[in-house]
Coordinates of C-alpha atoms in Angstrom, one line a residue:
Chain A
D1 CA 50.1 -15.0 0.9
T2 CA 49.1 -14.9 4.5
A3 CA 45.9 -16.9 5.0
V4 CA 44.6 -15.1 8.2
S5 CA 46.1 -11.7 9.0
Q6 CA 45.6 -9.5 12.0
T7 CA 46.5 -5.9 12.7
P8 CA 48.1 -4.7 14.9
K9 CA 50.4 -7.4 16.1
Y10 CA 51.1 -5.5 19.4
L11 CA 48.8 -3.0 21.1
V12 CA 49.8 -1.1 24.2
T13 CA 47.3 1.3 25.7
Q14 CA 46.0 2.8 28.9
M15 CA 43.0 1.8 30.9
G16 CA 39.8 3.5 29.8
N17 CA 40.9 3.8 26.1
D18 CA 39.0 2.3 23.2
K19 CA 40.8 0.2 20.6
S20 CA 40.1 -2.0 17.6
I21 CA 41.8 -5.1 16.2
K22 CA 41.3 -6.1 12.6
C23 CA 41.2 -9.5 11.0
E24 CA 41.1 -10.6 7.3
Q25 CA 41.2 -14.0 5.8
N26 CA 41.8 -14.9 2.1
L27 CA 40.8 -18.6 2.4
G28 CA 37.3 -18.1 1.1
H29 CA 35.9 -19.3 4.4
D30 CA 32.5 -18.5 5.6
T31 CA 33.1 -18.6 9.4
M32 CA 35.4 -16.5 11.5
Y33 CA 36.1 -16.4 15.2
W34 CA 37.7 -14.4 18.0
Y35 CA 39.6 -16.2 20.7
K36 CA 41.2 -14.8 23.8
Q37 CA 44.4 -16.5 25.2
D38 CA 45.2 -15.4 28.7
S39 CA 48.5 -15.4 30.5
K40 CA 48.0 -19.1 31.5
K41 CA 47.7 -19.9 27.8
F42 CA 44.0 -20.8 28.2
L43 CA 42.4 -20.4 24.7
K44 CA 38.7 -19.4 24.9
I45 CA 36.3 -18.5 22.2
M46 CA 34.6 -15.1 22.4
F47 CA 32.6 -14.7 19.2
S48 CA 31.9 -16.4 15.9
Y49 CA 30.4 -15.1 12.7
N50 CA 29.1 -17.2 9.8
N51 CA 28.7 -15.2 6.6
K52 CA 28.4 -11.9 8.5
E53 CA 25.9 -13.3 11.0
L54 CA 26.8 -13.6 14.7
I55 CA 26.4 -17.3 15.7
I56 CA 28.4 -17.6 18.9
N57 CA 28.4 -14.9 21.6
E58 CA 30.1 -16.2 24.7
T59 CA 29.7 -14.5 28.1
V60 CA 32.0 -11.6 27.2
P61 CA 31.6 -8.1 28.6
N62 CA 29.5 -5.9 26.3
R63 CA 32.6 -3.6 26.1
F64 CA 33.6 -6.1 23.4
S65 CA 31.8 -5.6 20.1
P66 CA 32.7 -7.6 17.0
K67 CA 31.8 -6.5 13.6
S68 CA 31.9 -8.3 10.3
P69 CA 31.5 -6.0 7.3
D70 CA 31.8 -9.0 4.9
K71 CA 32.7 -12.7 5.3
A72 CA 36.4 -12.1 4.8
H73 CA 36.7 -9.6 7.6
L74 CA 36.0 -9.7 11.3
N75 CA 37.0 -6.8 13.6
L76 CA 36.9 -6.5 17.4
H77 CA 36.3 -3.2 19.1
I78 CA 36.9 -2.9 22.8
N79 CA 35.6 0.0 24.8
S80 CA 36.9 1.3 28.2
L81 CA 39.8 -1.1 28.3
E82 CA 40.6 -2.7 31.7
L83 CA 43.8 -4.3 33.0
G84 CA 42.1 -7.7 32.8
D85 CA 41.7 -7.3 29.0
S86 CA 45.5 -7.8 28.6
A87 CA 45.9 -11.0 26.6
V88 CA 46.6 -12.3 23.1
Y89 CA 43.6 -12.1 20.8
F90 CA 43.5 -14.6 18.0
C91 CA 41.3 -14.4 14.9
A92 CA 40.5 -17.7 13.2
S93 CA 38.5 -18.9 10.2
S94 CA 37.0 -22.2 9.0
Q95 CA 34.7 -23.5 6.4
A96 CA 31.0 -23.6 7.4
P97 CA 29.2 -25.3 8.8
G98 CA 30.1 -26.4 12.3
A99 CA 33.1 -25.5 14.4
G100 CA 33.4 -29.1 15.4
V101 CA 34.1 -30.9 12.2
V102 CA 36.4 -28.7 10.3
E103 CA 39.9 -27.3 11.0
Q104 CA 40.4 -23.7 12.1
Y105 CA 43.1 -21.5 10.8
F106 CA 44.5 -19.0 13.2
G107 CA 45.9 -15.6 12.6
P108 CA 49.2 -14.5 14.2
G109 CA 47.6 -12.9 17.2
T110 CA 47.4 -9.4 18.7
R111 CA 49.1 -9.0 22.0
L112 CA 47.1 -6.4 23.9
T113 CA 48.7 -4.8 27.0
V114 CA 46.6 -2.5 29.1
T115 CA 48.6 -0.3 31.5
Chain B
Q1 CA 33.5 -27.4 31.2
Q2 CA 36.8 -27.7 29.3
P3 CA 38.4 -31.1 28.5
V4 CA 41.2 -32.2 30.8
Q5 CA 44.7 -32.7 29.3
S6 CA 47.5 -34.8 30.8
P7 CA 50.3 -34.5 31.5
Q8 CA 50.6 -30.7 32.0
A9 CA 54.2 -30.8 30.8
V10 CA 56.7 -33.3 29.5
I11 CA 60.4 -33.1 28.7
L12 CA 61.8 -35.5 26.2
R13 CA 65.1 -36.2 24.5
E14 CA 65.2 -36.4 20.7
G15 CA 64.1 -39.8 19.5
E16 CA 61.9 -40.5 22.6
D17 CA 58.1 -41.0 22.4
A18 CA 55.3 -39.2 24.2
V19 CA 51.6 -39.6 24.7
I20 CA 49.3 -36.7 25.5
N21 CA 45.8 -37.4 26.7
C22 CA 42.6 -35.5 26.4
S23 CA 39.4 -36.4 28.4
S24 CA 36.0 -34.9 28.4
S25 CA 33.0 -35.3 30.7
K26 CA 30.6 -34.6 27.8
A27 CA 29.7 -36.7 24.8
L28 CA 31.9 -35.8 21.8
Y29 CA 31.5 -35.9 18.1
S30 CA 35.0 -34.7 17.3
V31 CA 38.4 -34.0 18.9
H32 CA 40.9 -31.6 17.3
W33 CA 44.6 -31.3 18.0
Y34 CA 46.6 -28.1 17.6
R35 CA 50.2 -27.2 18.3
Q36 CA 51.3 -23.8 19.4
K37 CA 55.0 -22.7 19.4
H38 CA 56.0 -19.9 21.6
G39 CA 54.8 -16.5 20.4
E40 CA 53.0 -18.0 17.4
A41 CA 49.5 -19.0 16.5
P42 CA 48.0 -22.5 17.1
V43 CA 48.5 -24.7 14.1
F44 CA 46.0 -27.4 13.2
L45 CA 47.4 -31.0 13.4
M46 CA 44.4 -33.2 12.9
I47 CA 40.7 -33.9 13.6
L48 CA 39.3 -37.2 14.8
L49 CA 35.6 -37.7 14.1
K50 CA 33.2 -39.9 15.9
G51 CA 33.9 -43.5 14.8
G52 CA 37.1 -44.3 16.7
E53 CA 39.2 -43.4 13.7
Q54 CA 43.0 -43.2 14.2
K55 CA 44.8 -40.6 12.2
G56 CA 48.5 -40.0 11.4
H57 CA 50.5 -37.0 10.4
D58 CA 54.2 -37.8 9.8
K59 CA 55.3 -39.4 13.1
I60 CA 52.4 -37.9 15.0
S61 CA 49.2 -39.9 15.3
A62 CA 46.0 -39.8 17.4
S63 CA 43.2 -42.0 18.5
F64 CA 39.6 -41.2 19.6
N65 CA 37.6 -43.4 21.9
E66 CA 34.1 -41.9 21.7
K67 CA 32.7 -44.2 24.3
K68 CA 35.2 -43.0 26.9
Q69 CA 35.2 -39.5 25.4
Q70 CA 39.0 -39.6 25.3
S71 CA 41.6 -38.9 22.8
S72 CA 45.3 -39.5 22.8
L73 CA 48.1 -37.9 20.7
Y74 CA 51.1 -40.1 20.0
L75 CA 54.4 -38.5 19.2
T76 CA 57.0 -41.0 18.1
A77 CA 60.8 -40.5 17.6
S78 CA 60.4 -36.9 18.7
Q79 CA 62.3 -34.1 17.0
L80 CA 63.3 -30.7 18.3
S81 CA 60.6 -29.2 16.1
Y82 CA 57.9 -31.0 18.1
S83 CA 58.5 -28.6 21.0
G84 CA 55.5 -26.4 21.8
T85 CA 52.2 -26.5 23.6
Y86 CA 49.7 -29.1 22.4
F87 CA 46.0 -28.3 22.7
C88 CA 43.0 -30.6 22.3
G89 CA 39.8 -29.0 21.3
T90 CA 36.5 -30.9 21.8
A91 CA 33.2 -30.5 20.1
G92 CA 29.9 -32.0 21.0
M93 CA 26.2 -31.2 21.4
E94 CA 26.5 -29.9 24.9
Y95 CA 29.4 -27.6 23.8
G96 CA 27.2 -25.9 21.3
N97 CA 28.6 -25.0 17.9
K98 CA 32.0 -24.3 19.2
L99 CA 35.4 -25.9 19.9
V100 CA 36.4 -26.0 23.6
F101 CA 40.1 -26.2 24.2
G102 CA 41.9 -27.9 27.0
A103 CA 44.5 -26.1 29.1
G104 CA 47.4 -27.4 26.9
T105 CA 50.4 -29.7 27.4
I106 CA 53.8 -28.2 27.2
L107 CA 56.2 -30.5 25.3
R108 CA 59.9 -29.8 25.3
V109 CA 62.3 -31.8 23.2
K110 CA 66.0 -31.6 24.2
S111 CA 68.9 -32.6 22.1

């Protein structure tokens, strides 16, 4: 069974559109994350939820809105897509508490291409 | 500010050793190491917690010098499967409750 899954794997869309990426984990973890990996492979955290509560909200444009309906799911909705949003988006999960002391398990990634 | 990794890239022949370094300007309470193969997700290798503990994972080991805020990843007798990008992630009070990743070190093992 896949521990952390994401859909879709690839997403190609035009500027100005709105799109969502879904993430699910079956590890029983309390904490989930969204990371963005740009073309230079730089991996940067965007958001983190602990048991459905937002605990990390980096300086991300408010066109990005995460939603956690329960602790096993974390979705990312992006409004008015821009060219600069093109990247690979990774979902990850870990046991609570503390991102610094426990390992994170990453999903397979969603490659978003905005044309 | 993200940790600094060195070298940026390294090419090895099978059986050779390599060291990847990770350095932070902020006090740390842990360092994480992940490996990412092309087109795949980062995969956890190990965590080193404050205390200078050295860890091992098959022929891959790491050390953490909390006083110098530095960690090193040691790959011995490298195998083709070691190829990928290695990221260190650092955590500390000044980073908040999150892991901050370095820019990565590309490792290529040739036969």
